[in-house]
Short mmCIF file of C-alpha atoms in Angstrom, two decimals:
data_model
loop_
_atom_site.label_atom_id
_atom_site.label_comp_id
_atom_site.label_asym_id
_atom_site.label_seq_id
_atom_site.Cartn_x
_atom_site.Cartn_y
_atom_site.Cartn_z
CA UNK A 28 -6.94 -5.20 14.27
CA UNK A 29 -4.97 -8.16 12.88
CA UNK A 30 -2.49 -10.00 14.70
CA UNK A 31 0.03 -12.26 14.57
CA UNK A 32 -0.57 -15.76 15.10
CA UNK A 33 2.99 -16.90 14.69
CA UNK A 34 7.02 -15.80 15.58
CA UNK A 35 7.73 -14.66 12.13
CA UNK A 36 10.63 -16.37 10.62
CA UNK A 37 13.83 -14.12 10.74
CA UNK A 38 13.96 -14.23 6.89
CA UNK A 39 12.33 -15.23 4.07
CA UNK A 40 13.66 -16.46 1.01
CA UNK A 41 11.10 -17.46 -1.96
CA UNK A 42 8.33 -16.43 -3.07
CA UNK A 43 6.37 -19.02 -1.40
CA UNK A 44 8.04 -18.65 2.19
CA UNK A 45 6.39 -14.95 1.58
CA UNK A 46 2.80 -16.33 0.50
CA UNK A 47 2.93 -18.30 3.49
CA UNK A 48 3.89 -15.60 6.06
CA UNK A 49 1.97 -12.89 4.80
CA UNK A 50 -1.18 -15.67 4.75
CA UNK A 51 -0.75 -17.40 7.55
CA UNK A 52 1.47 -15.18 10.05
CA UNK A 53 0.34 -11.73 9.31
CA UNK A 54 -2.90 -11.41 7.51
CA UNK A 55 -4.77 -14.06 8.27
CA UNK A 56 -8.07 -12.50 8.75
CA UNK A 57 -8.13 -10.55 5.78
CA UNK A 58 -7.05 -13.70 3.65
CA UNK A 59 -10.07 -15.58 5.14
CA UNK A 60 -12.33 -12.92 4.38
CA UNK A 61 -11.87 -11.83 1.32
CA UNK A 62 -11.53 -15.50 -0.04
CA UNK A 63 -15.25 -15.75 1.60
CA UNK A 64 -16.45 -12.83 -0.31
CA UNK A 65 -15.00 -14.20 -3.25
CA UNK A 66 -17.07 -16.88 -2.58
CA UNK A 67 -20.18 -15.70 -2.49
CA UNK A 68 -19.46 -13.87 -5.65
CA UNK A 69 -18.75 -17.27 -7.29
CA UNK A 70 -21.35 -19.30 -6.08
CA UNK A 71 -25.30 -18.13 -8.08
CA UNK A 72 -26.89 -19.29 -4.69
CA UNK A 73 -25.53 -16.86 -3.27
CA UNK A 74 -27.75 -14.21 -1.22
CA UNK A 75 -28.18 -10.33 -0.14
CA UNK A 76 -28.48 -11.89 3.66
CA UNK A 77 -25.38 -14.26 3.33
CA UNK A 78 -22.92 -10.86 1.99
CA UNK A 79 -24.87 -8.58 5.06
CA UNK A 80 -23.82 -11.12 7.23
CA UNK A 81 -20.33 -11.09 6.28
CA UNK A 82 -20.30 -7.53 6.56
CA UNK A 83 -22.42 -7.37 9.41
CA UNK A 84 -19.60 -9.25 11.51
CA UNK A 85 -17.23 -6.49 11.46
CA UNK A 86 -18.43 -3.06 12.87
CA UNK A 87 -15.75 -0.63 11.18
CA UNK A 88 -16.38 -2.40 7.93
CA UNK A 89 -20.44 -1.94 8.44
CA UNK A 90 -19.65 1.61 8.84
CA UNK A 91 -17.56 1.88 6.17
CA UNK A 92 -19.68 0.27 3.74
CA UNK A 93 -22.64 2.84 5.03
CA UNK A 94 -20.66 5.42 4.06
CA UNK A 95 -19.41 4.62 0.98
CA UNK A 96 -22.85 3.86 0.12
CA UNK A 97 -23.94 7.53 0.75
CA UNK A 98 -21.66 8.36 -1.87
CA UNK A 99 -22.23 10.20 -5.12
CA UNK A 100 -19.41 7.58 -6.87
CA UNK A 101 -21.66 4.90 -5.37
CA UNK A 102 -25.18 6.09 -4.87
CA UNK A 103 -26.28 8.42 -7.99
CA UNK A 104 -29.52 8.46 -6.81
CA UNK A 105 -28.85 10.36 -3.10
CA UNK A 106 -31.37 8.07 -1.76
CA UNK A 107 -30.52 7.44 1.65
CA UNK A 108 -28.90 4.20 2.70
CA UNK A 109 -28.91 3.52 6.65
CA UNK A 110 -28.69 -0.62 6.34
CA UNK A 111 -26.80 -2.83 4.78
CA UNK A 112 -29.34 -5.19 3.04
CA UNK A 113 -30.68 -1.77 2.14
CA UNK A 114 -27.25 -0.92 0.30
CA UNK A 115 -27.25 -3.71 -1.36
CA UNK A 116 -30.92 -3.86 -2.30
CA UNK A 117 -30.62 0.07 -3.95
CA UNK A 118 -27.12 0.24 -5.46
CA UNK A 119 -26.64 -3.64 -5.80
CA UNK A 120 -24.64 -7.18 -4.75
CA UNK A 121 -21.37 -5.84 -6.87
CA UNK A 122 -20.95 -2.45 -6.22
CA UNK A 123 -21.44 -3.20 -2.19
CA UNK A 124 -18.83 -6.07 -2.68
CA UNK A 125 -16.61 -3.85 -4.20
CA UNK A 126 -16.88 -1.32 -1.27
CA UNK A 127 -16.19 -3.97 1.31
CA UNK A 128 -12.97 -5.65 -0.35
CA UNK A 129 -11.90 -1.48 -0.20
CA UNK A 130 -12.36 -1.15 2.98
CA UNK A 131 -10.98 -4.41 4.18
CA UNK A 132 -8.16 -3.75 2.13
CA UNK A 133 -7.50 -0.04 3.81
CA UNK A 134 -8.28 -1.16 7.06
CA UNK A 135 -6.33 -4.35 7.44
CA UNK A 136 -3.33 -2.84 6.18
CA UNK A 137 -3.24 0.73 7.79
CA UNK A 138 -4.10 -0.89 11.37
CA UNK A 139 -0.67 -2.77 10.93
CA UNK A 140 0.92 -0.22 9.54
CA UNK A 141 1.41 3.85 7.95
CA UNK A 142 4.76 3.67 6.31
CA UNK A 143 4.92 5.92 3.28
CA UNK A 144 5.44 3.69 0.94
CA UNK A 145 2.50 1.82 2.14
CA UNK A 146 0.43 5.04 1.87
CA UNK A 147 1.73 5.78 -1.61
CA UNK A 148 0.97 2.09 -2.83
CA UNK A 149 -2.80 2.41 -1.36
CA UNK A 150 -3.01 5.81 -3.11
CA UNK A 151 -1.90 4.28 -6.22
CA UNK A 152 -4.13 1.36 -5.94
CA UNK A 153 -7.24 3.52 -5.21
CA UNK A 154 -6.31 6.11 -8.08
CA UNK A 155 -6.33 2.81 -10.68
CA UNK A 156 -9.45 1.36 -9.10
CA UNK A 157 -11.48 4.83 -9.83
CA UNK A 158 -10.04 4.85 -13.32
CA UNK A 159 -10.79 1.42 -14.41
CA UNK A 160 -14.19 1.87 -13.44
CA UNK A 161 -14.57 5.20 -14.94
CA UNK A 162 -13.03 3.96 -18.30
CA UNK A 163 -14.72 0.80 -18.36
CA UNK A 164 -17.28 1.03 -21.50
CA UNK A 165 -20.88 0.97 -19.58
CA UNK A 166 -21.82 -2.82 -20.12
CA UNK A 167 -23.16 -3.90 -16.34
CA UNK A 168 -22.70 -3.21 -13.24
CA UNK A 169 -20.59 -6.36 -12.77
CA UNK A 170 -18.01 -5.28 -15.11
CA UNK A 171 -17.81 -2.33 -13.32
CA UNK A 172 -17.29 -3.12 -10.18
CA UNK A 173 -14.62 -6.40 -11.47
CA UNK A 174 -12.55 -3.82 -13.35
CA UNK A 175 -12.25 -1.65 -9.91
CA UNK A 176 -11.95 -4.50 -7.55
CA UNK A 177 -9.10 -5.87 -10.42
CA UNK A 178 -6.85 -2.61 -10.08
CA UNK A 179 -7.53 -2.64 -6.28
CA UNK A 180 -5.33 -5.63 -5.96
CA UNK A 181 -3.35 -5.94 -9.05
CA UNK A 182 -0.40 -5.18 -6.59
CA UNK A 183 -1.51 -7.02 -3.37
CA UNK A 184 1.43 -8.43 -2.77
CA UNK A 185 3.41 -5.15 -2.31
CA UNK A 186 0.67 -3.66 -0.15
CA UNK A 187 0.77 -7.18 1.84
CA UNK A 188 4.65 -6.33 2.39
CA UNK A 189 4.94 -3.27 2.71
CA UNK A 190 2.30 -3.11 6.12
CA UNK A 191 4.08 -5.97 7.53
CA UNK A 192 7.29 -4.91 10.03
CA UNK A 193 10.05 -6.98 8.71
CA UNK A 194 13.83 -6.92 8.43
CA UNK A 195 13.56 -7.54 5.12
CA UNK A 196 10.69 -4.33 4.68
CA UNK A 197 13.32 -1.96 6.91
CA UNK A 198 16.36 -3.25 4.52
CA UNK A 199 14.42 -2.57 1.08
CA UNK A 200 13.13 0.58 2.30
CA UNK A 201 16.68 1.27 2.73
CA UNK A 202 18.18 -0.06 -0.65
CA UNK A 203 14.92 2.40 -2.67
CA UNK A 204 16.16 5.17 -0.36
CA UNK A 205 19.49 4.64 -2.14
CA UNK A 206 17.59 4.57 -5.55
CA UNK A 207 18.75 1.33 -6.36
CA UNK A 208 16.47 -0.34 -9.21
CA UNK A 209 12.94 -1.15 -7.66
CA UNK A 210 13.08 -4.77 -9.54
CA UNK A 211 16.92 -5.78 -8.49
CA UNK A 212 16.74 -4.72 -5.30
CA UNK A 213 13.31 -6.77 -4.28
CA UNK A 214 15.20 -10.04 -5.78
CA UNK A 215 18.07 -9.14 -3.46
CA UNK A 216 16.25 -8.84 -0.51
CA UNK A 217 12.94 -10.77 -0.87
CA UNK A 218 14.67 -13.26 -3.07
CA UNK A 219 11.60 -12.80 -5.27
CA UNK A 220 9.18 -10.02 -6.53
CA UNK A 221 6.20 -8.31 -5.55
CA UNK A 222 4.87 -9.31 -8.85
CA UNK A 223 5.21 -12.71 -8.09
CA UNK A 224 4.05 -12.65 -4.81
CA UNK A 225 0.95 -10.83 -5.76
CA UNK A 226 0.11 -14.12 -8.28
CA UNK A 227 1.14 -16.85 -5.07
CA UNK A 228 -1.46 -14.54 -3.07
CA UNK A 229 -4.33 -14.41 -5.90
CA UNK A 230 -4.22 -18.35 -5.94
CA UNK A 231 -3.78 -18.85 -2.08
CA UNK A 232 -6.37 -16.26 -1.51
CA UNK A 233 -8.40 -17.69 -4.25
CA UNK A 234 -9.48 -14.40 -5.56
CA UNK A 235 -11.22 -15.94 -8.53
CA UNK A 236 -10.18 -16.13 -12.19
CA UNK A 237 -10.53 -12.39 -13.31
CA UNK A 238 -7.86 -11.12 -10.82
CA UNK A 239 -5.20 -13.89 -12.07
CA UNK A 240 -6.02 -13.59 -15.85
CA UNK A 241 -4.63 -9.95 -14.73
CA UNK A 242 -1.66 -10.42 -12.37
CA UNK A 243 -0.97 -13.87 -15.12
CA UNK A 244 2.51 -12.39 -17.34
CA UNK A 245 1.50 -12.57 -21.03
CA UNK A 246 -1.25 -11.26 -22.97
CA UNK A 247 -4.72 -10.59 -21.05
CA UNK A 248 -7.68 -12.94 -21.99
CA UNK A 249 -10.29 -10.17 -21.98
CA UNK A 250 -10.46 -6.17 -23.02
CA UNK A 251 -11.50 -5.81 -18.97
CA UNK A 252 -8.01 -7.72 -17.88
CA UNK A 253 -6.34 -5.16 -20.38
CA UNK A 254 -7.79 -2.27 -19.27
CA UNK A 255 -7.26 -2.50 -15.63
CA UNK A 256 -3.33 -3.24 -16.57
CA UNK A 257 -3.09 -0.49 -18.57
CA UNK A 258 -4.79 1.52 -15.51
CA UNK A 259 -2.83 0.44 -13.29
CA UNK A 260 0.48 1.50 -15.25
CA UNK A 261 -1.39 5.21 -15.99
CA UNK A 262 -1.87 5.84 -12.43
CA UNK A 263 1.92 4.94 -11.69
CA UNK A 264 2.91 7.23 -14.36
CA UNK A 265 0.63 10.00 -13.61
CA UNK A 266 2.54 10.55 -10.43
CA UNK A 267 4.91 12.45 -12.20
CA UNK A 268 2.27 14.27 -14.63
CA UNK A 269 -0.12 13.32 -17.47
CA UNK A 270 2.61 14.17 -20.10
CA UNK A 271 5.75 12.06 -21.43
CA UNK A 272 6.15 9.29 -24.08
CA UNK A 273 5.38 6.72 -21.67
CA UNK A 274 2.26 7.85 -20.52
CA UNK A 275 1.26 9.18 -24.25
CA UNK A 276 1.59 4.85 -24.95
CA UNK A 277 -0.39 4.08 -22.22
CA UNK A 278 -3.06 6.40 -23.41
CA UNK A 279 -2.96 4.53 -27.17
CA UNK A 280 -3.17 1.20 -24.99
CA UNK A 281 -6.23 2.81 -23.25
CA UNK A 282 -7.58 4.04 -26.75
CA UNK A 283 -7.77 0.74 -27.93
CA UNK A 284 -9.36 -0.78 -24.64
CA UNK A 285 -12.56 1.78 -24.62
CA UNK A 286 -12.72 3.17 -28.50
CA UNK A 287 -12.28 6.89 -27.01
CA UNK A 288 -9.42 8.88 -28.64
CA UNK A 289 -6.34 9.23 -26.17
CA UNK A 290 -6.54 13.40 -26.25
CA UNK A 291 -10.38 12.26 -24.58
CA UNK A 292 -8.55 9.63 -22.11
CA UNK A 293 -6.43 12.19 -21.45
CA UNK A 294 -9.05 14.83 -20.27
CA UNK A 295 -11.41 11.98 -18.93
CA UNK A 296 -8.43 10.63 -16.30
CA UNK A 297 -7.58 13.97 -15.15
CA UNK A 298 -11.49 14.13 -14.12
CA UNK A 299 -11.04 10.80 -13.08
CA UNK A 300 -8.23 11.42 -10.69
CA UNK A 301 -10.24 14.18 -8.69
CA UNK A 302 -13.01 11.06 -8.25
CA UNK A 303 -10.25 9.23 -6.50
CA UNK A 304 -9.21 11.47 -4.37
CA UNK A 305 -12.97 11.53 -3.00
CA UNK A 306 -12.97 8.01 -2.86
CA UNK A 307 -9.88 7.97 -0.84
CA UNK A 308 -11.21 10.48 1.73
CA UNK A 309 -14.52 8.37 2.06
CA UNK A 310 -12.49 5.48 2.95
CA UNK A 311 -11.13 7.49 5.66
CA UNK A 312 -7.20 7.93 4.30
CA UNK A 313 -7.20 11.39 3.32
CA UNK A 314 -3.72 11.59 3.82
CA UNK A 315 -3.01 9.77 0.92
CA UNK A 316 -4.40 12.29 -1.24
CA UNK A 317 -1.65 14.53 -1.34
CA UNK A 318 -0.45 11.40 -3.23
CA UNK A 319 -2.65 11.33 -5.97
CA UNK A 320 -1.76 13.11 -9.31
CA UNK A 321 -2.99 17.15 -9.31
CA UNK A 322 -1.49 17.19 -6.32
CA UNK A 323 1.87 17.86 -8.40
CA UNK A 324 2.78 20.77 -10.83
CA UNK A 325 3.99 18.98 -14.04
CA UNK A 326 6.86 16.90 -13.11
CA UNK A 327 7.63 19.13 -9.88
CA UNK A 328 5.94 17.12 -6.71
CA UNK A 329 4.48 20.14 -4.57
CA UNK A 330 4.14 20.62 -0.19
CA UNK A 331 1.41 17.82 0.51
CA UNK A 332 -1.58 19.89 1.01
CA UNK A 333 -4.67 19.05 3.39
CA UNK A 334 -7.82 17.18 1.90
CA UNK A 335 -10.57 19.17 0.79
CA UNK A 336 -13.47 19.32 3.42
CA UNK A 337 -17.27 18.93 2.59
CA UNK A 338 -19.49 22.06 3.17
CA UNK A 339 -22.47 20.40 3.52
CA UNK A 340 -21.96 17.66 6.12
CA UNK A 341 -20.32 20.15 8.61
CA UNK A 342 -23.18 22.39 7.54
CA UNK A 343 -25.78 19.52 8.28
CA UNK A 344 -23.59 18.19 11.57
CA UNK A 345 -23.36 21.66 13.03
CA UNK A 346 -27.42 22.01 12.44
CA UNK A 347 -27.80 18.96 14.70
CA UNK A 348 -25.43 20.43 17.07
CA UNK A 349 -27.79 23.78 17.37
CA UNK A 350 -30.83 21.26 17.91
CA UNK A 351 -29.08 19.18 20.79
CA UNK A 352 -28.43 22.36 22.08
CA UNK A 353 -31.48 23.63 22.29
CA UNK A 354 -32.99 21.27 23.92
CA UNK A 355 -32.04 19.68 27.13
CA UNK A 356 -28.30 19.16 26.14
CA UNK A 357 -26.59 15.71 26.78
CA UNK A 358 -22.83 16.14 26.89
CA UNK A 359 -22.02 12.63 25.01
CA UNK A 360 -24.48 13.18 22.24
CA UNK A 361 -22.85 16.58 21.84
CA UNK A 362 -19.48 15.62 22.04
CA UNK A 363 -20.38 12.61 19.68
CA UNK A 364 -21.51 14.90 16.62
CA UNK A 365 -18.43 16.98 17.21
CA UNK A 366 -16.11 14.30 16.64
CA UNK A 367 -17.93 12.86 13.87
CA UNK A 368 -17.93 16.40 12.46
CA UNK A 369 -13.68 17.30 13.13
CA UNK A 370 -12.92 13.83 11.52
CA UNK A 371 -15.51 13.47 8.76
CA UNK A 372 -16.15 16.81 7.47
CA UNK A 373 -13.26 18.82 8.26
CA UNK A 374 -11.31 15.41 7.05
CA UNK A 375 -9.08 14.54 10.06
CA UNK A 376 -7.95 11.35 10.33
CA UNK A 377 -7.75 10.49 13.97
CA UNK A 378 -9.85 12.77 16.86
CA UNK A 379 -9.98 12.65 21.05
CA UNK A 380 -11.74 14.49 23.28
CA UNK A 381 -9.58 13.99 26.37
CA UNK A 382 -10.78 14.67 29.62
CA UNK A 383 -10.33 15.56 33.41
CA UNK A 384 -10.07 12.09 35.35
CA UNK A 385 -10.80 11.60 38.85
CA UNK A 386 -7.46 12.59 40.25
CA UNK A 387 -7.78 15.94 38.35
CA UNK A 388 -4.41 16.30 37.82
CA UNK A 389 -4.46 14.71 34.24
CA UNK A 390 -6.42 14.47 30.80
CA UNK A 391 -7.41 11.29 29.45
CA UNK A 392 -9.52 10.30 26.59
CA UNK A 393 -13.40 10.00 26.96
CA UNK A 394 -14.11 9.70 22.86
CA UNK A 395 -12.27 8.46 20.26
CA UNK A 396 -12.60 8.53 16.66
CA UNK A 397 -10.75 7.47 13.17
CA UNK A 398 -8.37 4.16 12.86
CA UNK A 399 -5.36 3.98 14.77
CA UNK A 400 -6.94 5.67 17.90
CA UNK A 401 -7.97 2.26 19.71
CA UNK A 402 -4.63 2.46 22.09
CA UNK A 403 -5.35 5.68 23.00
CA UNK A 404 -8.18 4.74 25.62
CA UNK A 405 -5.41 3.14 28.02
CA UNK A 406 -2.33 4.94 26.93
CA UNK A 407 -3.11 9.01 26.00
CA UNK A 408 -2.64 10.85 28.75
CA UNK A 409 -1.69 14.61 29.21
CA UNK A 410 -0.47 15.84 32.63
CA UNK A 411 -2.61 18.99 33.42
CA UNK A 412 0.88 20.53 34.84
CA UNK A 413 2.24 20.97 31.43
CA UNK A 414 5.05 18.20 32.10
CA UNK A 415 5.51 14.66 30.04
CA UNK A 416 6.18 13.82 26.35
CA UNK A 417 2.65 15.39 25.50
CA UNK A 418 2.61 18.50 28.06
CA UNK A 419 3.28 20.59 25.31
CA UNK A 420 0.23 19.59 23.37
CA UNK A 421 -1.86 21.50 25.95
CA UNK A 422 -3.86 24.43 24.30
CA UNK A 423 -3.66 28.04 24.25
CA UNK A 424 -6.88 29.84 25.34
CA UNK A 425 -8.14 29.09 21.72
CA UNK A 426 -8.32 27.13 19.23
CA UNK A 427 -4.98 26.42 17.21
CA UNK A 428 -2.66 23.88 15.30
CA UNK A 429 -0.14 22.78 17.49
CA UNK A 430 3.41 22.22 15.52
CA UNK A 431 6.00 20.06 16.69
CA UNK A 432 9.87 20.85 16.63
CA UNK A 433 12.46 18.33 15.76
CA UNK A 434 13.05 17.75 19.36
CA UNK A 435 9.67 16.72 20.69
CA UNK A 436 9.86 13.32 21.87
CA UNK A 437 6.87 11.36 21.38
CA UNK A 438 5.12 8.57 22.97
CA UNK A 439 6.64 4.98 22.49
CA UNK A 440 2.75 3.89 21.95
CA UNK A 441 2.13 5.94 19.07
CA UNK A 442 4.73 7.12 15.92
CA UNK A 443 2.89 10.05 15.30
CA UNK A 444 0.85 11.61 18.30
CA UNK A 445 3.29 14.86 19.30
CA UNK A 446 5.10 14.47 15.98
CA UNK A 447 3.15 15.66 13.46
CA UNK A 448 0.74 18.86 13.12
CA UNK A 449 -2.32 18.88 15.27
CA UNK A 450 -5.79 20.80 15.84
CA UNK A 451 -6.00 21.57 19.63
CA UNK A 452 -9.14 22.99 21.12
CA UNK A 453 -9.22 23.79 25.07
CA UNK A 454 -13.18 23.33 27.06
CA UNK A 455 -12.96 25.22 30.05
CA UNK A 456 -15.47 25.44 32.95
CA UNK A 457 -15.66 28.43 35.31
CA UNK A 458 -12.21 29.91 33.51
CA UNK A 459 -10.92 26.13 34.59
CA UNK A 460 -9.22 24.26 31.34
CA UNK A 461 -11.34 21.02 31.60
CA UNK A 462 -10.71 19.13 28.52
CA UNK A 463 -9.56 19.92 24.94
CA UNK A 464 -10.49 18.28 21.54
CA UNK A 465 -7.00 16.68 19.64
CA UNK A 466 -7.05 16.02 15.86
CA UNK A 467 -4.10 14.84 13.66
CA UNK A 468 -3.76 13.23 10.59
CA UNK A 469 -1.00 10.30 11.88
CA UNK A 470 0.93 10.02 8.59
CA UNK A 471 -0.44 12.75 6.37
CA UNK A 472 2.50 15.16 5.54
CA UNK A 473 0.82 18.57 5.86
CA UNK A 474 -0.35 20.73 8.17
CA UNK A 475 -3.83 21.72 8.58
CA UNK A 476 -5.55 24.59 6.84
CA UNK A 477 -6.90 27.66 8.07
CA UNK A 478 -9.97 26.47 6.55
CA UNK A 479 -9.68 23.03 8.83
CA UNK A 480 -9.14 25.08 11.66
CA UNK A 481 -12.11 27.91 11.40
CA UNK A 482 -13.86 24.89 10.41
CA UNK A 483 -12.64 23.00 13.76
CA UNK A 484 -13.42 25.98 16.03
CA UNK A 485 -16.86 25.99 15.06
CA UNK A 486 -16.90 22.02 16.22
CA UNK A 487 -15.25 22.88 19.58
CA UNK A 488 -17.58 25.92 20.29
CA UNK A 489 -20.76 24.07 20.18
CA UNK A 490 -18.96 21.55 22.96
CA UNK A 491 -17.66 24.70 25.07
CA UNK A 492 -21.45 26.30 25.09
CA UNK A 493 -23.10 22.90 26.12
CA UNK A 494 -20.22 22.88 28.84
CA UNK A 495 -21.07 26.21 29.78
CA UNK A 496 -25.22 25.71 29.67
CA UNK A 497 -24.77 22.74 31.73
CA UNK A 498 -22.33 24.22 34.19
CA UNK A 499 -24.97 26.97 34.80
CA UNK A 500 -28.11 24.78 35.99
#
């Protein structure tokens, strides 16, 4: 998790003061690492061991990268890829690259932050990426994965500012609240842009010539510069449907970029968008989903509406589950899978299995899982007595989604954790409530399925009959 290095300044007031903060003050780590990414990339020395390495020093985005790399928008093939020289032996230096600046990206900001418009700015960056690379005209696999990493961070500087908490973030939050114009209102208060800080960024980050040929104001030097522009500006329109005069230009601009006809754009991005919501999930932000165009009814933005979960891996976890539990069965491992399963497969964001501690008289967490659960180890605790800010999350004698009224207080450690819908599942021993499973989705605006929670019963069985096996030897 990134932190601050610095007392931030109490405002800032040019576009440089805001390069300098966000750089040096607030995102320091990510600047450094990206810019060394970028260098490999650059340099033709350059090899598969020196971009492991990077990768290799940062266990969430090793993970990450593994996963994305068992992808089908990655990894065609469905070969199996359990390293990361392996990954970037199979589906190549570029494409592995491009998964790493994503996950940075997602990771460095969402650790700091889950305001919504930070969520809606990721979803729109990840919607563009997808398109770009789906529109791009098959040339290489470095065009590809340029074109997606371009649209990724055409609009870094907003996504740098908006995961940052600032006066200046709380008082232009409040001024767009208003609906005063986007443009006007970040000169007031920023006394510059998020355009322009997204070009002082590029060239402090040094993010190499491609990205600032497309954040540069005039014309674009190259078809690939024009087409993640023009991507960038579909997916921004698209949040309010695929029809209107504005998005039917965009479409001629993206006619002219790839030689398709803009009635085939049109069909191809709405494809395209569905890709991107995948993507997002893979990268572990489900939540922002619900953001993403065919989410929406026309023009008419619809109830945010939970990810959809994949069959197969809670199919294949839950298989593993039945093996562990017929042989000798090991608690942890068990426990383990079933996280892995609740927040991978069902799609929850953040999971806890909290248990008895050695007083008895509360519930703490023994496994975490999902970003923004690292404080939870010290600070999650549930009185067994029903009493405290989270006594109410305790669970019926089943599995169920817990949902919070308007005057459930909360935990001063934690926005979201008995704010927002939950999955609760209880493990009893001997009739005895021992522990219970918790799964939210922090800022996702929706409440889980019934599908999620069959789904998360299933998870939370397996852990009850190990409980019970064990409790019986």
């Amino acid at each position: 998790m990134t932190t601050k290095t610095d007392t931030p300044p109490s405002r800032m007031n040019s576009t440089q003061a805001w390069v300098s903060y966000l750089s040096k003050v607030e995102l320091p780590v990510l600047a450094n690492t990206l810019k060394r990414i970028s260098e490999l990339t650059e340099s033709k020395n350059s090899t598969v061991n020196e971009l492991a390495n990077v990768i290799l020093n940062d266990a969430q985005l090793t993970s990450q990268v593994l996963r994305l790399s068992n992808t089908v928008f990655y990894n065609q093939t469905r070969t199996q890829v359990s390293t990361v020289s392996r990954a970037i032996t199979l589906i190549g230096f570029d494409s592995v690259k491009s998964m790493a600046i994503s996950s940075l990206i997602v990771d460095a900001l969402l650790q700091r932050n889950d305001r919504p418009h930070l969520l809606r700015c990721l979803a729109r960056a990840i919607h563009a990426a997808v398109q770009a690379r789906c529109l791009m005209p098959r040339r290489n696999e470095n065009a590809l994965e340029e074109v997606f990493i371009g649209a990724l961070l055409m609009n870094i500087g907003e996504l740098a500012f908006w995961s940052c908490e600032t006066e200046q973030a709380a008082e232009l939050e409040q001024r767009l609240r208003l609906e005063e114009p986007p443009v006007e209102a970040q000169k007031t208060v920023l006394h510059s842009t998020f355009t322009e800080i997204t070009r002082g960024l590029v060239d402090a980050w040094a993010l190499g010539p491609f990205i600032k040929d497309v954040v540069s104001p005039g014309k674009a030097n190259s078809m690939a510069a024009g087409l993640v522009r023009h991507s960038v500006e579909m997916a921004r329109l698209s949040e309010n449907g695929w029809r209107g005069a504005e998005m039917d230009k965009v479409l001629e601009h993206l006619s002219k970029d790839t030689g398709e006809t803009p009635a085939a754009i049109r069909d191809q991005i709405k494809v395209n968008a569905e890709e991107a919501a995948k993507v997002a999930v893979s990268l572990g932000i489900p939540q922002v989903t619900a953001l993403m165009p065919g989410s929406q009814d026309g023009n008419k933005r619809q109830p945010a509406r939970a990810p959809a979960m994949d069959p197969a891996l809670q199919l294949q976890i839950l298989r593993d589950l039945t093996l562990s539990l017929t042989e000798k069965p090991d608690i942890n491992e068990v426990c383990q899978l079933v996280i892995e399963g609740i927040h991978r497969a069902i799609g929850m964001q953040r999971v806890a299995l909290l248990m008895a501690d050695k007083s008895g008289q509360n519930l703490v967490p023994r496994k975490v899982g999902g970003r923004g659960t690292e404080t939870w180890r010290e600070d999650f605790i549930i009185p067994r007595d029903g009493t405290g800010a989270l006594g109410n999350l305790l669970p019926h004698a089943s599995c169920n989604v817990f949902r919070p009224t308007p005057t459930d207080a909360g935990v001063p450690y934690d926005r979201w954790l008995g704010k927002v819908p939950a999955l609760i599942g209880p493990l009893t021993a001997k009739g005895r409530l021992v522990g219970l499973f918790y799964a939210d989705n922090a800022a996702g605006d929706y409440v889980p399925s019934e599908e999620q929670l069959t789904a998360f019963g299933h998870f939370v069985q397996n852990a009850q009959l190990c409980i019970t096996l064990l409790a019986s030897n």
